């Protein structure tokens, strides 16, 4: 049977580069991105042309179209080499988002190359996925132990009743401690990478140099673990694929750290926020002890990634009300898709357990987070949320929800701070009376927590840790 030719965009259909697009990242978007998504949908339909830091991009808004982009790998490519504007040299030389996409690793591969990289990751993560394996059991204990230690430090620094930032004083250091543990990363490397991961993720003017420094940090970690292998993800990646060079391994660790710290961290903070702001369905799940469902409901209402990684059209295709041309860049919006999903099923889907699993917090399709990574991420989020609410007798926001400051960027919409007034429960851990079951003697543990807290505070106040690039 003769193969049918692919469709070609009609000559009179508007090309992305010819449209007078409005910038997405505006003061209006910072204040209320949901309103911007609704306006774009009303104006253009399921797909809208927008300007992203000076570059035109197709923004996909509706749930059905977002799923189509995420699931159809043959049409929508992840490899940045498919991007026509990049290949033709049409991008600003210092476009801040390009640096991360130029780090060639699993997220930005397609087809068999991508599947082989996923198999390597799955093999390396499998021991941690199994709660009965020594490393799986140890990681689960470590997450709970780190959470308790940070609550103990909170009691020491701010009192058992007082004010704190659940971002800087709990969530972010917790995820960094888990990264240090999972990767087999020395504490000094953990301190150094904090600053540069954030600079890269926020897409600021220093994003390019920050990406280079962070990548160099993980390449050094790969070399360190090659010489001193252990029971950690870095060493298991080497075992799963002995042909990986230090540079290749550093790239994989780099993006794993991005997802573990920023995406998983945002999922923790967003879940805490939905509970504290009074989201009834999230609170009901938490009260029932259904931590997994609590996280799912929060992710549906407030996803950790607003606009997901770019895709590039392999050939001309109609999507929404537009013809997308081969090589065009497309940004699937998770936040807008969830908004659409909630509107479609406001009377039935929101209240059902099945519908909450439709959230796109872990992605969808061939590039969805590997199953082992999803399970570990869900474990970390559930433990972080469960432990802190176990230890809080009372907690309330000290700012109205609509006045909370957000890191509003092209990809992530994450809280800068989560300020609360709190009261610890009588049995909450303290530095002087730790829970002996969860806090066995670990001589460096308090030093590690304090070191990571200090690094985060330097970041928040504009400091930068010294790295090899500064030497």
CSV table of C-alpha atoms in Angstrom, one decimal:
chain,number,residue,atom,x,y,z
A,1,UNK,CA,0.0,0.0,0.0
A,2,UNK,CA,1.4,3.4,-1.0
A,3,UNK,CA,2.2,5.7,2.0
A,4,UNK,CA,0.1,8.8,2.1
A,5,UNK,CA,2.0,12.1,2.0
A,6,UNK,CA,1.9,14.3,5.0
A,7,UNK,CA,-0.2,17.5,5.0
A,8,UNK,CA,1.4,20.8,4.2
A,9,UNK,CA,0.3,24.1,5.7
A,10,UNK,CA,-1.6,26.2,3.2
A,11,UNK,CA,0.3,29.1,1.8
A,12,UNK,CA,-2.2,31.6,3.2
A,13,UNK,CA,-2.1,30.3,6.8
A,14,UNK,CA,-0.2,32.6,9.1
A,15,UNK,CA,3.3,31.6,10.0
A,16,UNK,CA,4.4,32.0,13.6
A,17,UNK,CA,7.2,34.5,12.7
A,18,UNK,CA,4.7,36.7,10.9
A,19,UNK,CA,2.3,37.2,13.8
A,20,UNK,CA,2.5,40.3,16.0
A,21,UNK,CA,2.6,38.3,19.3
A,22,UNK,CA,2.2,39.8,22.7
A,23,UNK,CA,4.7,38.9,25.4
A,24,UNK,CA,3.6,36.2,27.9
A,25,UNK,CA,5.8,37.3,30.8
A,26,UNK,CA,4.1,40.5,31.9
A,27,UNK,CA,3.0,42.1,35.2
A,28,UNK,CA,-0.4,40.6,34.5
A,29,UNK,CA,1.0,37.1,34.2
A,30,UNK,CA,3.0,37.5,37.4
A,31,UNK,CA,-0.1,38.5,39.3
A,32,UNK,CA,-2.6,36.1,37.8
A,33,UNK,CA,-1.4,33.7,35.1
A,34,UNK,CA,-4.8,32.0,35.1
A,35,UNK,CA,-6.4,35.2,33.8
A,36,UNK,CA,-3.8,35.4,31.0
A,37,UNK,CA,-4.5,31.8,30.0
A,38,UNK,CA,-8.3,32.5,29.9
A,39,UNK,CA,-7.8,35.6,27.8
A,40,UNK,CA,-5.5,33.8,25.3
A,41,UNK,CA,-8.0,31.0,25.1
A,42,UNK,CA,-10.9,33.4,24.4
A,43,UNK,CA,-8.9,35.2,21.7
A,44,UNK,CA,-7.2,32.3,19.9
A,45,UNK,CA,-8.7,29.0,21.1
A,46,UNK,CA,-6.7,25.9,22.3
A,47,UNK,CA,-3.4,27.2,20.8
A,48,UNK,CA,-2.1,30.8,21.1
A,49,UNK,CA,1.0,32.6,19.6
A,50,UNK,CA,2.9,34.4,22.4
A,51,UNK,CA,6.3,36.1,22.8
A,52,UNK,CA,8.7,34.4,25.3
A,53,UNK,CA,11.6,36.6,26.2
A,54,UNK,CA,11.6,38.0,22.7
A,55,UNK,CA,11.1,34.7,20.8
A,56,UNK,CA,7.7,33.7,19.3
A,57,UNK,CA,6.3,30.4,20.6
A,58,UNK,CA,3.1,28.5,20.2
A,59,UNK,CA,1.5,28.1,23.7
A,60,UNK,CA,-0.8,25.0,23.9
A,61,UNK,CA,-3.7,25.8,26.3
A,62,UNK,CA,-6.3,23.1,26.3
A,63,UNK,CA,-6.0,19.7,27.9
A,64,UNK,CA,-6.8,17.6,24.8
A,65,UNK,CA,-4.2,19.4,22.7
A,66,UNK,CA,-1.6,19.3,25.4
A,67,UNK,CA,-2.0,15.5,25.7
A,68,UNK,CA,-1.7,15.3,21.9
A,69,UNK,CA,1.6,17.1,22.0
A,70,UNK,CA,2.9,15.1,25.0
A,71,UNK,CA,1.9,11.7,23.6
A,72,UNK,CA,2.7,11.9,19.9
A,73,UNK,CA,6.5,11.7,19.8
A,74,UNK,CA,6.7,11.2,16.1
A,75,UNK,CA,5.1,14.6,15.5
A,76,UNK,CA,6.4,16.5,18.5
A,77,UNK,CA,10.1,16.2,19.0
A,78,UNK,CA,12.1,17.0,22.1
A,79,UNK,CA,15.6,17.2,20.5
A,80,UNK,CA,16.4,20.9,20.2
A,81,UNK,CA,18.1,20.3,16.8
A,82,UNK,CA,14.6,20.1,15.3
A,83,UNK,CA,14.1,23.8,16.1
A,84,UNK,CA,14.2,25.7,12.9
A,85,UNK,CA,14.9,29.1,14.4
A,86,UNK,CA,17.9,27.7,16.2
A,87,UNK,CA,19.2,25.9,13.2
A,88,UNK,CA,18.9,29.1,11.1
A,89,UNK,CA,20.6,31.3,13.7
A,90,UNK,CA,17.5,33.4,14.3
A,91,UNK,CA,17.7,33.3,18.1
A,92,UNK,CA,19.2,36.1,20.2
A,93,UNK,CA,22.7,35.0,21.1
A,94,UNK,CA,22.1,35.3,24.8
A,95,UNK,CA,18.5,33.9,24.9
A,96,UNK,CA,18.5,32.7,28.5
A,97,UNK,CA,16.4,29.6,28.1
A,98,UNK,CA,18.6,28.0,25.4
A,99,UNK,CA,21.4,27.1,27.8
A,100,UNK,CA,19.5,24.4,29.5
A,101,UNK,CA,18.3,22.8,26.3
A,102,UNK,CA,21.8,22.7,24.9
A,103,UNK,CA,22.8,20.2,27.7
A,104,UNK,CA,22.2,17.0,25.7
A,105,UNK,CA,20.7,14.4,28.0
A,106,UNK,CA,17.7,12.1,28.3
A,107,UNK,CA,15.1,14.8,28.4
A,108,UNK,CA,16.1,16.2,25.1
A,109,UNK,CA,16.5,12.9,23.1
A,110,UNK,CA,14.0,11.1,20.9
A,111,UNK,CA,13.2,7.6,19.7
A,112,UNK,CA,15.7,4.7,20.5
A,113,UNK,CA,18.3,7.0,22.0
A,114,UNK,CA,15.7,8.3,24.4
A,115,UNK,CA,14.4,4.8,25.2
A,116,UNK,CA,17.9,3.5,25.9
A,117,UNK,CA,18.6,6.4,28.3
A,118,UNK,CA,15.3,5.7,30.1
A,119,UNK,CA,16.2,2.0,30.5
A,120,UNK,CA,19.5,3.1,32.1
A,121,UNK,CA,17.7,5.4,34.5
A,122,UNK,CA,15.1,2.8,35.4
A,123,UNK,CA,17.8,0.3,36.2
A,124,UNK,CA,19.7,2.8,38.3
A,125,UNK,CA,16.6,3.9,40.2
A,126,UNK,CA,15.0,0.4,40.7
A,127,UNK,CA,17.0,-0.3,43.9
A,128,UNK,CA,15.7,2.9,45.5
A,129,UNK,CA,12.1,2.2,44.3
A,130,UNK,CA,12.0,-1.1,46.3
A,131,UNK,CA,11.2,-0.3,50.0
A,132,UNK,CA,12.5,-3.8,51.0
A,133,UNK,CA,15.9,-3.3,49.5
A,134,UNK,CA,18.6,-1.9,51.8
A,135,UNK,CA,19.1,1.4,49.8
A,136,UNK,CA,15.3,1.8,49.3
A,137,UNK,CA,14.7,1.4,53.0
A,138,UNK,CA,17.6,3.7,53.9
A,139,UNK,CA,16.4,6.4,51.6
A,140,UNK,CA,12.9,6.4,53.0
A,141,UNK,CA,14.2,6.6,56.5
A,142,UNK,CA,16.6,9.4,55.5
A,143,UNK,CA,13.7,11.5,54.1
A,144,UNK,CA,11.7,11.3,57.3
A,145,UNK,CA,14.9,11.8,59.4
A,146,UNK,CA,15.9,15.0,57.4
A,147,UNK,CA,12.3,16.3,57.7
A,148,UNK,CA,12.4,15.8,61.5
A,149,UNK,CA,15.9,17.4,61.8
A,150,UNK,CA,14.7,20.5,59.9
A,151,UNK,CA,11.7,20.8,62.3
A,152,UNK,CA,14.1,20.5,65.2
A,153,UNK,CA,16.3,23.3,63.7
A,154,UNK,CA,13.2,25.3,63.3
A,155,UNK,CA,12.4,24.9,67.0
A,156,UNK,CA,16.0,25.9,67.8
A,157,UNK,CA,16.1,29.0,65.6
A,158,UNK,CA,12.5,30.3,65.8
A,159,UNK,CA,11.0,28.7,68.9
A,160,UNK,CA,8.3,26.1,69.3
A,161,UNK,CA,5.8,28.9,68.6
A,162,UNK,CA,6.6,31.6,66.1
A,163,UNK,CA,7.1,32.5,62.4
A,164,UNK,CA,8.9,30.7,59.7
A,165,UNK,CA,9.3,30.3,55.9
A,166,UNK,CA,8.3,26.7,55.0
A,167,UNK,CA,10.2,27.2,51.7
A,168,UNK,CA,13.6,28.3,52.9
A,169,UNK,CA,13.5,26.7,56.3
A,170,UNK,CA,12.0,23.4,55.4
A,171,UNK,CA,11.2,22.4,51.8
A,172,UNK,CA,14.2,23.5,49.9
A,173,UNK,CA,16.9,22.3,52.3
A,174,UNK,CA,15.0,19.0,52.6
A,175,UNK,CA,15.2,18.4,48.8
A,176,UNK,CA,18.8,19.4,48.8
A,177,UNK,CA,19.6,17.0,51.6
A,178,UNK,CA,17.8,14.2,49.7
A,179,UNK,CA,19.8,15.1,46.6
A,180,UNK,CA,23.0,14.9,48.5
A,181,UNK,CA,22.0,11.5,49.9
A,182,UNK,CA,20.6,10.0,46.6
A,183,UNK,CA,23.5,11.2,44.4
A,184,UNK,CA,26.3,10.4,46.9
A,185,UNK,CA,27.2,14.0,46.8
A,186,UNK,CA,29.7,15.5,49.3
A,187,UNK,CA,28.3,18.3,51.3
A,188,UNK,CA,30.6,20.9,49.8
A,189,UNK,CA,29.3,20.1,46.4
A,190,UNK,CA,25.8,20.2,47.7
A,191,UNK,CA,26.3,23.7,49.0
A,192,UNK,CA,27.9,24.9,45.7
A,193,UNK,CA,25.2,23.7,43.4
A,194,UNK,CA,22.3,25.5,45.2
A,195,UNK,CA,22.9,28.9,43.8
A,196,UNK,CA,23.4,27.9,40.2
A,197,UNK,CA,20.5,25.6,39.8
A,198,UNK,CA,18.2,28.4,40.8
A,199,UNK,CA,19.8,30.9,38.5
A,200,UNK,CA,19.4,28.5,35.6
A,201,UNK,CA,15.8,27.7,36.4
A,202,UNK,CA,14.7,31.3,36.8
A,203,UNK,CA,16.1,32.2,33.3
A,204,UNK,CA,17.9,35.3,34.4
A,205,UNK,CA,20.8,37.0,32.8
A,206,UNK,CA,23.3,34.7,34.5
A,207,UNK,CA,21.5,31.5,33.4
A,208,UNK,CA,24.1,30.5,30.8
A,209,UNK,CA,27.2,30.8,33.2
A,210,UNK,CA,25.1,29.2,36.0
A,211,UNK,CA,24.3,26.2,33.8
A,212,UNK,CA,27.9,25.8,33.0
A,213,UNK,CA,29.0,25.9,36.6
A,214,UNK,CA,26.2,23.5,37.7
A,215,UNK,CA,27.1,21.1,34.9
A,216,UNK,CA,30.8,21.2,35.9
A,217,UNK,CA,29.8,20.5,39.5
A,218,UNK,CA,28.0,17.3,38.5
A,219,UNK,CA,30.8,16.3,36.1
A,220,UNK,CA,33.1,16.5,39.1
A,221,UNK,CA,30.7,14.4,41.1
A,222,UNK,CA,30.7,11.7,38.4
A,223,UNK,CA,34.5,11.6,38.5
A,224,UNK,CA,34.4,11.5,42.3
A,225,UNK,CA,32.0,8.5,42.3
A,226,UNK,CA,33.8,6.7,39.6
A,227,UNK,CA,36.9,6.7,41.8
A,228,UNK,CA,34.8,6.0,45.0
A,229,UNK,CA,31.6,4.1,44.0
A,230,UNK,CA,28.9,3.5,46.6
A,231,UNK,CA,25.3,2.8,47.0
A,232,UNK,CA,24.0,5.9,45.3
A,233,UNK,CA,22.3,6.9,42.1
A,234,UNK,CA,25.5,8.2,40.5
A,235,UNK,CA,27.3,4.8,41.0
A,236,UNK,CA,24.2,2.8,39.8
A,237,UNK,CA,24.0,4.9,36.6
A,238,UNK,CA,27.6,3.9,35.9
A,239,UNK,CA,26.7,0.2,36.6
A,240,UNK,CA,23.7,0.4,34.3
A,241,UNK,CA,25.7,1.9,31.5
A,242,UNK,CA,29.5,1.5,31.9
A,243,UNK,CA,30.1,3.4,28.6
A,244,UNK,CA,28.8,6.7,30.1
A,245,UNK,CA,31.6,9.2,30.3
A,246,UNK,CA,31.9,11.6,33.3
A,247,UNK,CA,30.6,14.4,31.1
A,248,UNK,CA,27.6,12.3,29.9
A,249,UNK,CA,26.9,11.2,33.5
A,250,UNK,CA,27.2,14.8,34.7
A,251,UNK,CA,24.5,15.8,32.2
A,252,UNK,CA,22.1,13.2,33.5
A,253,UNK,CA,22.7,14.1,37.1
A,254,UNK,CA,22.3,17.8,36.3
A,255,UNK,CA,18.7,17.4,35.0
A,256,UNK,CA,17.8,14.9,37.7
A,257,UNK,CA,18.9,17.5,40.2
A,258,UNK,CA,16.7,20.1,38.5
A,259,UNK,CA,13.7,17.9,38.6
A,260,UNK,CA,14.3,16.7,42.2
A,261,UNK,CA,14.9,20.2,43.6
A,262,UNK,CA,12.6,22.4,41.6
A,263,UNK,CA,9.8,20.3,40.3
A,264,UNK,CA,9.5,18.0,43.4
A,265,UNK,CA,10.2,21.0,45.7
A,266,UNK,CA,7.4,23.0,44.1
A,267,UNK,CA,5.0,20.0,44.4
A,268,UNK,CA,5.8,20.0,48.2
A,269,UNK,CA,5.3,23.8,48.5
A,270,UNK,CA,2.2,23.8,46.4
A,271,UNK,CA,0.6,21.0,48.5
A,272,UNK,CA,1.4,22.8,51.7
A,273,UNK,CA,-0.1,26.0,50.3
A,274,UNK,CA,-3.3,24.3,49.1
A,275,UNK,CA,-3.8,22.9,52.6
A,276,UNK,CA,-3.0,26.2,54.3
A,277,UNK,CA,-5.1,28.3,52.0
A,278,UNK,CA,-8.2,26.1,52.7
A,279,UNK,CA,-8.6,24.0,49.6
A,280,UNK,CA,-11.4,21.8,50.8
A,281,UNK,CA,-10.7,18.7,48.7
A,282,UNK,CA,-7.0,18.8,49.5
A,283,UNK,CA,-7.8,19.2,53.2
A,284,UNK,CA,-10.3,16.3,53.2
A,285,UNK,CA,-7.7,14.0,51.7
A,286,UNK,CA,-5.1,15.0,54.3
A,287,UNK,CA,-7.6,14.6,57.2
A,288,UNK,CA,-8.4,11.1,55.9
A,289,UNK,CA,-4.7,10.2,55.9
A,290,UNK,CA,-4.6,9.9,52.1
A,291,UNK,CA,-1.3,11.6,51.4
A,292,UNK,CA,-1.0,10.4,47.8
A,293,UNK,CA,-4.5,11.7,47.0
A,294,UNK,CA,-3.6,14.9,48.9
A,295,UNK,CA,-0.7,15.4,46.6
A,296,UNK,CA,-2.7,14.5,43.4
A,297,UNK,CA,-5.4,17.0,44.3
A,298,UNK,CA,-2.9,19.8,45.0
A,299,UNK,CA,-1.0,19.1,41.7
A,300,UNK,CA,-4.3,19.3,39.8
A,301,UNK,CA,-5.1,22.7,41.4
A,302,UNK,CA,-1.6,24.1,41.4
A,303,UNK,CA,0.9,22.1,39.2
A,304,UNK,CA,4.6,22.3,39.9
A,305,UNK,CA,5.5,23.1,36.3
A,306,UNK,CA,3.4,25.8,34.6
A,307,UNK,CA,4.6,25.4,31.1
A,308,UNK,CA,6.4,22.2,30.2
A,309,UNK,CA,9.5,21.6,28.1
A,310,UNK,CA,9.4,22.7,24.5
A,311,UNK,CA,8.5,20.4,21.7
A,312,UNK,CA,9.3,21.0,18.0
A,313,UNK,CA,7.1,20.1,15.1
A,314,UNK,CA,8.5,17.3,12.9
A,315,UNK,CA,6.3,18.4,10.0
A,316,UNK,CA,3.4,20.7,9.2
A,317,UNK,CA,0.3,19.9,11.3
A,318,UNK,CA,-2.9,21.6,12.3
A,319,UNK,CA,-3.3,22.1,16.0
A,320,UNK,CA,-6.2,24.2,17.5
A,321,UNK,CA,-7.0,27.0,15.1
A,322,UNK,CA,-3.5,27.2,13.5
A,323,UNK,CA,-1.2,25.4,11.2
A,324,UNK,CA,2.1,24.6,13.0
A,325,UNK,CA,5.0,24.4,10.5
A,326,UNK,CA,7.8,22.0,10.7
A,327,UNK,CA,10.5,23.2,13.1
A,328,UNK,CA,8.2,25.5,15.0
A,329,UNK,CA,8.5,25.6,18.8
A,330,UNK,CA,5.6,24.6,21.0
A,331,UNK,CA,5.2,25.0,24.7
A,332,UNK,CA,2.5,22.7,26.3
A,333,UNK,CA,1.0,24.6,29.3
A,334,UNK,CA,0.3,22.3,32.2
A,335,UNK,CA,-1.3,25.1,34.2
A,336,UNK,CA,-3.6,26.1,31.4
A,337,UNK,CA,-4.5,22.4,30.6
A,338,UNK,CA,-5.4,21.8,34.3
A,339,UNK,CA,-7.5,25.0,34.2
A,340,UNK,CA,-9.3,23.6,31.2
A,341,UNK,CA,-9.7,20.1,32.8
A,342,UNK,CA,-11.2,21.6,35.9
A,343,UNK,CA,-13.7,23.7,33.9
A,344,UNK,CA,-14.7,20.7,31.8
A,345,UNK,CA,-15.5,18.5,34.8
A,346,UNK,CA,-16.2,21.0,37.6
A,347,UNK,CA,-19.3,19.1,38.8
A,348,UNK,CA,-18.0,15.5,38.4
A,349,UNK,CA,-14.3,15.1,37.7
A,350,UNK,CA,-12.9,17.3,40.4
A,351,UNK,CA,-14.6,15.2,43.1
A,352,UNK,CA,-13.5,11.9,41.8
A,353,UNK,CA,-10.4,10.0,42.8
A,354,UNK,CA,-9.8,8.9,39.2
A,355,UNK,CA,-9.8,12.4,37.8
A,356,UNK,CA,-7.1,13.6,40.1
A,357,UNK,CA,-4.7,11.1,38.5
A,358,UNK,CA,-5.2,13.0,35.3
A,359,UNK,CA,-2.9,15.7,36.5
A,360,UNK,CA,0.2,16.4,34.4
A,361,UNK,CA,2.6,17.1,37.3
A,362,UNK,CA,4.8,14.2,36.2
A,363,UNK,CA,4.2,14.8,32.5
A,364,UNK,CA,2.6,12.3,30.1
A,365,UNK,CA,3.5,10.2,27.1
A,366,UNK,CA,6.9,8.8,26.1
A,367,UNK,CA,8.7,11.6,28.0
A,368,UNK,CA,6.8,11.2,31.2
A,369,UNK,CA,9.0,10.9,34.3
A,370,UNK,CA,10.1,7.2,34.5
A,371,UNK,CA,7.9,5.1,36.8
A,372,UNK,CA,10.6,4.6,39.3
A,373,UNK,CA,11.3,8.4,39.4
A,374,UNK,CA,7.5,9.1,39.8
A,375,UNK,CA,7.2,6.7,42.7
A,376,UNK,CA,10.3,8.2,44.4
A,377,UNK,CA,9.1,11.7,43.8
A,378,UNK,CA,5.6,10.9,45.2
A,379,UNK,CA,7.2,9.3,48.2
A,380,UNK,CA,9.4,12.3,48.9
A,381,UNK,CA,6.5,14.8,48.5
A,382,UNK,CA,4.1,12.6,50.6
A,383,UNK,CA,6.7,12.2,53.4
A,384,UNK,CA,7.6,15.9,53.4
A,385,UNK,CA,4.0,17.0,53.6
A,386,UNK,CA,3.0,14.3,56.1
A,387,UNK,CA,5.9,14.9,58.5
A,388,UNK,CA,5.6,18.6,58.7
A,389,UNK,CA,1.8,18.4,59.4
A,390,UNK,CA,2.5,15.7,62.0
A,391,UNK,CA,4.7,18.1,63.9
A,392,UNK,CA,2.5,21.3,63.5
A,393,UNK,CA,-0.3,21.7,66.1
A,394,UNK,CA,-1.3,24.9,64.3
A,395,UNK,CA,-0.2,26.7,61.2
A,396,UNK,CA,-1.7,29.7,59.2
A,397,UNK,CA,-0.4,31.9,56.4
A,398,UNK,CA,0.8,35.3,57.5
A,399,UNK,CA,-0.1,36.8,54.1
A,400,UNK,CA,-3.3,36.5,52.1
A,401,UNK,CA,-2.9,33.8,49.4
A,402,UNK,CA,-3.2,36.5,46.6
A,403,UNK,CA,-0.3,38.4,48.1
A,404,UNK,CA,2.2,35.6,48.2
A,405,UNK,CA,5.3,36.3,46.1
A,406,UNK,CA,6.0,33.9,43.2
A,407,UNK,CA,9.0,33.1,41.1
A,408,UNK,CA,7.0,33.6,37.9
A,409,UNK,CA,9.1,32.5,34.9
A,410,UNK,CA,8.6,30.8,31.5
A,411,UNK,CA,8.6,27.3,32.9
A,412,UNK,CA,8.1,27.3,36.7
A,413,UNK,CA,5.7,29.2,38.8
A,414,UNK,CA,7.0,28.5,42.3
A,415,UNK,CA,6.7,30.3,45.6
A,416,UNK,CA,9.6,32.5,46.7
A,417,UNK,CA,8.5,32.1,50.3
A,418,UNK,CA,5.7,30.4,52.2
A,419,UNK,CA,5.5,32.4,55.5
A,420,UNK,CA,3.4,30.9,58.3
A,421,UNK,CA,2.7,31.5,61.9
A,422,UNK,CA,3.0,28.1,63.6
A,423,UNK,CA,2.8,26.2,66.8
A,424,UNK,CA,4.7,22.9,67.1
A,425,UNK,CA,3.0,19.9,68.7
A,426,UNK,CA,4.3,18.7,72.1
A,427,UNK,CA,5.9,15.6,70.6
A,428,UNK,CA,7.7,17.5,67.7
A,429,UNK,CA,11.4,16.8,67.6
A,430,UNK,CA,13.9,19.2,69.0
A,431,UNK,CA,17.8,19.3,68.7
A,432,UNK,CA,18.1,18.2,72.4
A,433,UNK,CA,15.4,15.5,72.3
A,434,UNK,CA,15.4,13.8,68.9
A,435,UNK,CA,13.2,10.8,68.1
A,436,UNK,CA,15.6,7.9,68.6
A,437,UNK,CA,13.8,5.8,66.0
A,438,UNK,CA,14.1,8.4,63.3
A,439,UNK,CA,17.3,10.2,64.3
A,440,UNK,CA,20.1,7.6,64.9
A,441,UNK,CA,23.5,9.0,65.6
A,442,UNK,CA,24.7,10.8,62.4
A,443,UNK,CA,27.5,13.1,63.4
A,444,UNK,CA,27.4,15.3,60.3
A,445,UNK,CA,23.6,15.5,60.1
A,446,UNK,CA,23.0,18.8,61.9
A,447,UNK,CA,26.1,20.3,60.2
A,448,UNK,CA,24.7,19.3,56.8
A,449,UNK,CA,21.3,20.8,57.5
A,450,UNK,CA,22.8,24.0,58.7
A,451,UNK,CA,25.2,24.2,55.8
A,452,UNK,CA,22.4,23.8,53.3
A,453,UNK,CA,20.2,26.4,55.1
A,454,UNK,CA,23.2,28.8,55.0
A,455,UNK,CA,23.6,28.3,51.3
A,456,UNK,CA,19.9,29.0,50.6
A,457,UNK,CA,20.0,32.2,52.7
A,458,UNK,CA,23.1,33.4,50.8
A,459,UNK,CA,21.1,32.8,47.6
A,460,UNK,CA,18.0,34.6,48.7
A,461,UNK,CA,20.0,37.6,49.8
A,462,UNK,CA,22.0,37.7,46.5
A,463,UNK,CA,25.2,36.0,47.5
A,464,UNK,CA,27.0,33.3,45.5
A,465,UNK,CA,28.8,30.3,46.8
A,466,UNK,CA,32.4,30.0,45.7
A,467,UNK,CA,32.9,27.4,43.0
A,468,UNK,CA,35.8,26.2,40.9
A,469,UNK,CA,34.8,28.7,38.3
A,470,UNK,CA,35.7,31.5,40.7
A,471,UNK,CA,39.1,30.0,41.6
